[in-house]
Short mmCIF file of C-alpha atoms and ligand atoms in Angstrom, two decimals:
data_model
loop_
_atom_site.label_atom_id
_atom_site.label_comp_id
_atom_site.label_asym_id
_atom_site.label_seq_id
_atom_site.Cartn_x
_atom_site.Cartn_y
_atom_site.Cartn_z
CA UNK A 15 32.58 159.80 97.06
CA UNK A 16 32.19 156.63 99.01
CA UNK A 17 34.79 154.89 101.21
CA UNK A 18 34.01 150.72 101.00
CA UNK A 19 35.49 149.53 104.46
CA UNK A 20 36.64 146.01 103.86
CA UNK A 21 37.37 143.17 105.74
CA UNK A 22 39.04 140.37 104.42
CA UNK A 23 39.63 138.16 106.74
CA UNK A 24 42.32 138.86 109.04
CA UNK A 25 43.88 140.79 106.70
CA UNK A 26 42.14 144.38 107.44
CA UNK A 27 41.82 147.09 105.17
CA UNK A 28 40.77 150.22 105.99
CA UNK A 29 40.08 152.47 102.82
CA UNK A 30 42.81 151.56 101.06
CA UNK A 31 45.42 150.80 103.43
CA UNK A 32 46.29 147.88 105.74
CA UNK A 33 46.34 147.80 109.32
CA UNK A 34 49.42 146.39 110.89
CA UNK A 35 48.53 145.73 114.78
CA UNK A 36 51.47 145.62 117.05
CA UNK A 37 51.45 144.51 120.57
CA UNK A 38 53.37 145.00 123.72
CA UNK A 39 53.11 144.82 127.26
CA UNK A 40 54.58 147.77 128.66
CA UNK A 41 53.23 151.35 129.30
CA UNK A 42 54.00 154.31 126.73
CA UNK A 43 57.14 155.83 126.31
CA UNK A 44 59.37 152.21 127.90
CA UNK A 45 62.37 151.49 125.10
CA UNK A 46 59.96 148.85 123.50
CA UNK A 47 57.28 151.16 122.70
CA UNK A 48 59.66 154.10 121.08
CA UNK A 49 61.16 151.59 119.13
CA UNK A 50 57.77 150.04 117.46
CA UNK A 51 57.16 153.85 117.05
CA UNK A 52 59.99 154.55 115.35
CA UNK A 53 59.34 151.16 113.01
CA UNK A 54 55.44 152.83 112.49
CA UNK A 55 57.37 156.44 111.53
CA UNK A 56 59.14 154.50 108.89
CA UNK A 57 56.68 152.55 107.29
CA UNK A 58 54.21 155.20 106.99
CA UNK A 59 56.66 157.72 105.88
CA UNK A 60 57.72 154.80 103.14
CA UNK A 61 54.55 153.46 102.09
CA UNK A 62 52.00 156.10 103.25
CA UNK A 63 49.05 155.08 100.65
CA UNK A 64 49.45 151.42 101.93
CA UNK A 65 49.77 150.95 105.47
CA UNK A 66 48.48 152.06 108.62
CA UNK A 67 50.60 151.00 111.91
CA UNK A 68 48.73 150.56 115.21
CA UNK A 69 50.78 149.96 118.52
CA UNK A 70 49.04 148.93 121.32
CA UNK A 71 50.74 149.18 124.90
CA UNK A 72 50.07 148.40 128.16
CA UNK A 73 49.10 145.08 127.13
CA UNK A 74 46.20 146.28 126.29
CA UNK A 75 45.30 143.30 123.30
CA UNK A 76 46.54 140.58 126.32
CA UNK A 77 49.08 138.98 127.85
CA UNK A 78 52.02 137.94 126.15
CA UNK A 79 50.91 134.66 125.54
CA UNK A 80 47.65 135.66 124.79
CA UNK A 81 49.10 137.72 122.26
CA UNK A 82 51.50 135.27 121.11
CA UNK A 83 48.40 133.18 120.38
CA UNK A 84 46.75 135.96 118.47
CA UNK A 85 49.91 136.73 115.98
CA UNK A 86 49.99 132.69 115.56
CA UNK A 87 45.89 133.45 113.93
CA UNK A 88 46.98 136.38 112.28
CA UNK A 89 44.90 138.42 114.19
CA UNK A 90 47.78 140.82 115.55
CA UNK A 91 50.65 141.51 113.15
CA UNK A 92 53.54 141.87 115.51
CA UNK A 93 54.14 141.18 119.00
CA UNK A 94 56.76 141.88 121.36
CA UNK A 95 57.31 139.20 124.12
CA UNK A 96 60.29 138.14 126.02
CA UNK A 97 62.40 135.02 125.57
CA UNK A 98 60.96 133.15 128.29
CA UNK A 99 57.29 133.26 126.56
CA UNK A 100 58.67 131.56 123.34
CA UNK A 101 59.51 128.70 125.35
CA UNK A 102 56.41 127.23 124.64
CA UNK A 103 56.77 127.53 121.01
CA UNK A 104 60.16 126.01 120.78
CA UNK A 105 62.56 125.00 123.46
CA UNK A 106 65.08 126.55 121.67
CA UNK A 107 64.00 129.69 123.33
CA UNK A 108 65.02 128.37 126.77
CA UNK A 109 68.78 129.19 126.11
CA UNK A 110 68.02 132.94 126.95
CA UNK A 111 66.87 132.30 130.03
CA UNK A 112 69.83 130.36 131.44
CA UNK A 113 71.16 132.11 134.41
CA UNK A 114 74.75 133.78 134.36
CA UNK A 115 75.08 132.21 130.81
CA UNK A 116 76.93 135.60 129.71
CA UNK A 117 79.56 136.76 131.39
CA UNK A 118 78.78 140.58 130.35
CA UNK A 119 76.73 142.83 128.30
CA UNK A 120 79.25 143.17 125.43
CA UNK A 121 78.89 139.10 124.85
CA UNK A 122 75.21 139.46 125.04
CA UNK A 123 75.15 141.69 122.67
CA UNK A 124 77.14 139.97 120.68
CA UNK A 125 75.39 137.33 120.32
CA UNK A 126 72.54 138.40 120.10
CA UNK A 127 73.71 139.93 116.66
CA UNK A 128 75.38 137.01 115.59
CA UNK A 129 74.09 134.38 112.74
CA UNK A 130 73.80 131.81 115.18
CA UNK A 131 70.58 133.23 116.97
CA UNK A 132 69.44 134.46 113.40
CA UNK A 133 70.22 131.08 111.61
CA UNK A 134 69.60 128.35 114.23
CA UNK A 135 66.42 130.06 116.66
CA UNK A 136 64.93 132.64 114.77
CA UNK A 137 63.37 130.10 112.44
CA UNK A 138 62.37 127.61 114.80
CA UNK A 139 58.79 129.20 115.30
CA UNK A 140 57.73 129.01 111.49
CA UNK A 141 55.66 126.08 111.23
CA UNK A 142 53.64 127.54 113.96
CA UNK A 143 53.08 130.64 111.91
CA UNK A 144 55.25 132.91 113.46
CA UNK A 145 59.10 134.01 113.54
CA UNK A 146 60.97 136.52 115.16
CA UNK A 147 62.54 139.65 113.67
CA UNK A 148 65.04 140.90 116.09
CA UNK A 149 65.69 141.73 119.39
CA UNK A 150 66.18 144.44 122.48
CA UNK A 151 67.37 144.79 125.12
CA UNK A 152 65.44 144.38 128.21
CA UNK A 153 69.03 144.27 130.64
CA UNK A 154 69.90 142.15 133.36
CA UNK A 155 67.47 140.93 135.69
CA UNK A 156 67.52 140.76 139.79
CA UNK A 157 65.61 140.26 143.00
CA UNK A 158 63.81 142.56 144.69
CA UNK A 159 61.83 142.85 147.64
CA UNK A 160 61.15 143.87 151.45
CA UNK A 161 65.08 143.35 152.15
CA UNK A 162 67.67 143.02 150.35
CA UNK A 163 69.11 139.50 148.87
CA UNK A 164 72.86 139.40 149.26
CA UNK A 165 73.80 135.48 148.81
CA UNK A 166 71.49 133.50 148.09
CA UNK A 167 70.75 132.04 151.60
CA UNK A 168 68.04 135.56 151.68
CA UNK A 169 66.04 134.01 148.83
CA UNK A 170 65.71 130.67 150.36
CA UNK A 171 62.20 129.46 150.70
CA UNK A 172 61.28 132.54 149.69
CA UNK A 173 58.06 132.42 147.01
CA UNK A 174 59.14 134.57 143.85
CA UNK A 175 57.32 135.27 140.68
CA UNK A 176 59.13 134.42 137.74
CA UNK A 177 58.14 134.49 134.25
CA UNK A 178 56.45 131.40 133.04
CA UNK A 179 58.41 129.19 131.40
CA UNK A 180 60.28 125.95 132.81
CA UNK A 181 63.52 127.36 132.69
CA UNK A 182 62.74 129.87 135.54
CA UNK A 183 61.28 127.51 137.27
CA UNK A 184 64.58 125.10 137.37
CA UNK A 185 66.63 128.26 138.16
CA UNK A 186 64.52 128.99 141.09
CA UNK A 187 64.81 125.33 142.46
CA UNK A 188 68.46 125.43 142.42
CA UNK A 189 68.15 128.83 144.48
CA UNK A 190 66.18 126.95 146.96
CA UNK A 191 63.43 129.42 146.19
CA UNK A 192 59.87 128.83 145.24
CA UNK A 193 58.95 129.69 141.44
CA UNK A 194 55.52 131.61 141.09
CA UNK A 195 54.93 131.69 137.80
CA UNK A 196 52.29 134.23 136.79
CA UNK A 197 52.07 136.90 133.99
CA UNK A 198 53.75 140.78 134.12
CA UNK A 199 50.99 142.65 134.92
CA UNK A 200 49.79 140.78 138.37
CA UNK A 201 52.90 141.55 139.59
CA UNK A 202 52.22 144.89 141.70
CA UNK A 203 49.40 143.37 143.62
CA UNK A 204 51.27 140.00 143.98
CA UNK A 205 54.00 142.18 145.87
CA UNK A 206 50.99 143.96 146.97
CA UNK A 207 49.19 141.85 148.72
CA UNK A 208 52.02 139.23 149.76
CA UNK A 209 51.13 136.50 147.42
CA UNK A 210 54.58 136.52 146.46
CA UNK A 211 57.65 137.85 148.71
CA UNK A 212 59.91 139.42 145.74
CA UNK A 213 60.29 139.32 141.80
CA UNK A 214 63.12 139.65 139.92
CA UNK A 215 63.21 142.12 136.55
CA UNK A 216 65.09 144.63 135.45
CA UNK A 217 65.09 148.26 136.87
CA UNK A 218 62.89 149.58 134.77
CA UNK A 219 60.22 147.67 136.04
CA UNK A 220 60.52 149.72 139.27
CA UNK A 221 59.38 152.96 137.79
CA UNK A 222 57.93 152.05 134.43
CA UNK A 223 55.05 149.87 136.33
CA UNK A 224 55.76 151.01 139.52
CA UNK A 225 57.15 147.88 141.67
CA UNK A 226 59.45 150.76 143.29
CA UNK A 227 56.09 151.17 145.22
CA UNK A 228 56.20 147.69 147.18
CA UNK A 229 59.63 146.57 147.20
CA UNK A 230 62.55 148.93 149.10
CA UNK A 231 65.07 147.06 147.89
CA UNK A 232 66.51 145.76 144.63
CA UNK A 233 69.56 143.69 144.62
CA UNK A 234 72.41 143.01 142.05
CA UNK A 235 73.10 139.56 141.76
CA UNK A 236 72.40 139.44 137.96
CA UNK A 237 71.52 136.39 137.29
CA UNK A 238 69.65 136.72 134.01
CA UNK A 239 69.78 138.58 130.72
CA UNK A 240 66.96 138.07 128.70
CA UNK A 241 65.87 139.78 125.39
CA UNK A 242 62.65 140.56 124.25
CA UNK A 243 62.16 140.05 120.50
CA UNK A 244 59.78 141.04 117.56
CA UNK A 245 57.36 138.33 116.79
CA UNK A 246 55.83 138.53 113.27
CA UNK A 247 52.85 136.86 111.87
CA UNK A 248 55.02 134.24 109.29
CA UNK A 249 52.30 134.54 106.47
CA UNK A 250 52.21 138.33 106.69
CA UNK A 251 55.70 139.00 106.67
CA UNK A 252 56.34 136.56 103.46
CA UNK A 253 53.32 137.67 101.82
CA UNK A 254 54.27 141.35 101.54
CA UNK A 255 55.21 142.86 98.17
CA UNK A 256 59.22 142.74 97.73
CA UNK A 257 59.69 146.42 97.93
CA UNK A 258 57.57 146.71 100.85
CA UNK A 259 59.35 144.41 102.71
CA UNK A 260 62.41 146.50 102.66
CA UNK A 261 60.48 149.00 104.34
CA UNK A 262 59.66 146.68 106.64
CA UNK A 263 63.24 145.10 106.95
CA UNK A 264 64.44 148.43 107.58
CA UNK A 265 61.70 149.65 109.90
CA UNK A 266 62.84 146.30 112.29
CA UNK A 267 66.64 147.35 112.11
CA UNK A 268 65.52 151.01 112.66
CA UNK A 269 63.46 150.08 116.14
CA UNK A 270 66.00 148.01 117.16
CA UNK A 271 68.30 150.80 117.02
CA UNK A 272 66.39 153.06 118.67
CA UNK A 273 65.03 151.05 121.42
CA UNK A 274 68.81 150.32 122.59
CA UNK A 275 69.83 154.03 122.89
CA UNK A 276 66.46 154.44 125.02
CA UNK A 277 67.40 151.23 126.41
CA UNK A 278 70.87 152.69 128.18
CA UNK A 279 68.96 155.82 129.14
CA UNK A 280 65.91 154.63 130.88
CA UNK A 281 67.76 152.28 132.81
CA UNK A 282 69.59 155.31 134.19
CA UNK A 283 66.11 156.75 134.88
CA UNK A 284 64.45 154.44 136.86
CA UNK A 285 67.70 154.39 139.04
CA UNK A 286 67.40 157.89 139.56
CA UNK A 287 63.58 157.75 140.21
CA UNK A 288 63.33 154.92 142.36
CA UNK A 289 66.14 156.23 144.72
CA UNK A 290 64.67 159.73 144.90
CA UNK A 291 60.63 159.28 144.29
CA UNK A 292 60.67 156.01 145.91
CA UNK A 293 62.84 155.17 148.18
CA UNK A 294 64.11 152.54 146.86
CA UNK A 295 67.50 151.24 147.48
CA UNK A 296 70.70 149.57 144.92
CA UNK A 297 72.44 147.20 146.92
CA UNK A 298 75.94 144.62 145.73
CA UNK A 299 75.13 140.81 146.30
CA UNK A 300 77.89 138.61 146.58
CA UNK A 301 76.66 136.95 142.50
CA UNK A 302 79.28 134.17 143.37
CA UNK A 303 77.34 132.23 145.71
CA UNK A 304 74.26 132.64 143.55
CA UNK A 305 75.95 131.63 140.48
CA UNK A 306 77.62 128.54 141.78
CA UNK A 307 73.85 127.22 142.73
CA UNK A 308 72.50 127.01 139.27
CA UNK A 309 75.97 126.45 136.96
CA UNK A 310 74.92 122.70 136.46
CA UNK A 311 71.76 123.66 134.42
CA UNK A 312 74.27 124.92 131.96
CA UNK A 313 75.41 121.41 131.07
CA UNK A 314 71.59 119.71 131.63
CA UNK A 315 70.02 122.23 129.25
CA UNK A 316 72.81 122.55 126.67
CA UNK A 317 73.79 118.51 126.63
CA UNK A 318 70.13 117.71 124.82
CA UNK A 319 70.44 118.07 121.60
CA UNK A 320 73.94 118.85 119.08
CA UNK A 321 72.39 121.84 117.95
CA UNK A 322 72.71 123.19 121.36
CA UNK A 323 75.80 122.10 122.21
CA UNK A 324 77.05 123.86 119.57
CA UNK A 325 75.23 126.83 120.40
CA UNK A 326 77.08 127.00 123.97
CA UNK A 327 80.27 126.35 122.44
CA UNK A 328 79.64 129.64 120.08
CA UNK A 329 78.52 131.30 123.90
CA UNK A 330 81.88 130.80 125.58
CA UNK A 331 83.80 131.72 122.30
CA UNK A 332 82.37 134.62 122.31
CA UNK A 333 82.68 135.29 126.64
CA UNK A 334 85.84 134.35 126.13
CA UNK A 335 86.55 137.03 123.21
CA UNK A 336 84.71 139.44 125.56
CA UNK A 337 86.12 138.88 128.64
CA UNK A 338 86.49 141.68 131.41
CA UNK A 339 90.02 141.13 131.66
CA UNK A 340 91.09 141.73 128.06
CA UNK A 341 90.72 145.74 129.26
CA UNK A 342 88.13 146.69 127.26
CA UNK A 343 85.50 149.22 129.22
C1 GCU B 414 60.53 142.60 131.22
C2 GCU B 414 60.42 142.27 129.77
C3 GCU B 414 58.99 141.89 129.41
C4 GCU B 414 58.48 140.82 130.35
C5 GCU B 414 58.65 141.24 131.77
C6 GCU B 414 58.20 140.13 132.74
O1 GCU B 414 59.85 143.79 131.50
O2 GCU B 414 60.83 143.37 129.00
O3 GCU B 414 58.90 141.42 128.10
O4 GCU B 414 57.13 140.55 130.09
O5 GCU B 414 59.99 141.55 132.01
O6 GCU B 414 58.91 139.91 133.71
O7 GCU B 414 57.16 139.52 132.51
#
């Protein structure tokens, strides 16, 4: 019997079944990576004589905008970036990385579910070839460093990598700080080697990629939450078969799932590793005096277009609806 190996295009076919590449920057076993294996599990238990699902970690196909670049081709199927990296596809994007624009985790998650993200951003993307699928949760972010930041006079002046995108880089201004923008991975050695003096992420990047190593302290001032989301190729997910994309619908709702129940537990993890492996310690800020710092970019990013406006009007609906005070959790 012979096997024909054919390659059309960007479209590759292996035997008879189609590889689906899907890319993400952190290191096996993070929430992102169960969840894309839980979407592989579903579509190969579904459509087993039709697709095969490849996820690469560890960044190992590129950056995220390298990647980003690549699903735009059609080269890689899926990709998993953060917010701040779809900036430069549409500035819609830059809503997710306004600082303290949620007032808790319940209204984040809120709207992240709602229409409005799925109606009025999701799109945005398409005539650039690519769209996004859903979300997870990648937390809230803080500083870390050498000491610990507890108002926002200890970040002053000091040089701190952010993610690329403009948005960072105008929340880091109004801290007084210095932006370093520069891509996840040349992070450690940034803290390293003293290029930068902290970063800001959530905790899993202590233990997950090991910045537990080179900063002692992480503070809590909270400033950002900021999703990752599921980047599809636009072609390839309109081209497939109806039934298949079911499979495929389902397989997105399915990771998304699962990567928030790992989500809740690794978070809980790294805590646990980075006090006892590594030293590391929690400590309170005082998030008021950050907060009040950058609260005008609220109304300079939100005033530039109706669209947005309305977008921050369905925000505060929905802080207000959550609010701390209302005695939920
Ligand atoms: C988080 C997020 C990643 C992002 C990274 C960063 O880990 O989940 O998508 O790349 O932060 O700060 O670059």
């Amino acid at each position: 019997m012979i096997f024909t190996f054919v390659s059309c295009g960007n479209n590759d076919v292996v035997g008879f079944k189609k590889i689906v590449r899907v890319s993400h920057g952190q290191p096996k076993g993070h929430p992102d990576d169960l969840g894309m294996l839980a979407f592989k599990k579903h579509i190969e238990e579904n459509l087993p004589d039709k697709y095969e699902v490849l996820v690469y970690s560890n960044g190992l196909l590129g950056d995220s905008k390298n990647t980003l670049e690549l699903c735009q081709t059609g080269a890689i199927d899926f990709v998993i970036a953060s917010a701040s990296n779809l900036e430069a596809f549409n500035k819609a994007y830059s809503i997710f990385s306004v600082p303290y624009l949620f007032d808790n985790e319940r209204a984040y998650h809120e709207f992240m579910d709602s229409s409005v993200v799925n109606e009025k951003i999701y799109d945005t993307t398409i005539d650039q070839g690519i769209r996004v699928m859903g979300w997870f949760d990648a937390g809230t972010r803080n500083f870390y460093g050498s000491k610990p930041f507890k108002t926002v006079e200890d970040v002053k002046g000091l040089k701190i990598r952010v993610q690329p995108s403009p948005t960072n880089v105008a929340m880091m201004d109004a801290f007084g700080s210095g932006a370093v923008p520069m891509g996840f991975s040349e992070v450690y050695t940034a803290l390293q080697n003293g290029t930068i003096d902290a970063a800001e992420n959530n905790e899993l990047a202590l233990n997950t990629v090991k910045h537990g190593e080179v900063s002692k302290f992480y503070s809590y001032n909270k400033h950002q939450m900021v999703p990752d989301f599921i980047v599809v190729n636009y072609d390839f997910i309109t081209s497939l078969p109806e039934e298949d994309r079911k499979v495929f619908d389902r397989a997105i709702e399915i990771a998304q799932e699962v990567e928030k129940v790992e989500w809740v537990k690794a978070v809980e993890e790294a805590k646990r590793v980075s006090t006892e492996e590594m030293g590391v310690q929690f400590v309170e800020a005082d998030v008021q005096s950050f907060k009040k710092k950058v609260l005008p970019l609220h109304e300079k990013i939100f005033n530039k277009t109706e669209t947005l406006k309305q977008i921050y009007d369905a925000i505060n609906k929905i802080n207000e609806k959550n609010a701390d005070n209302k005695g939920e959790k």
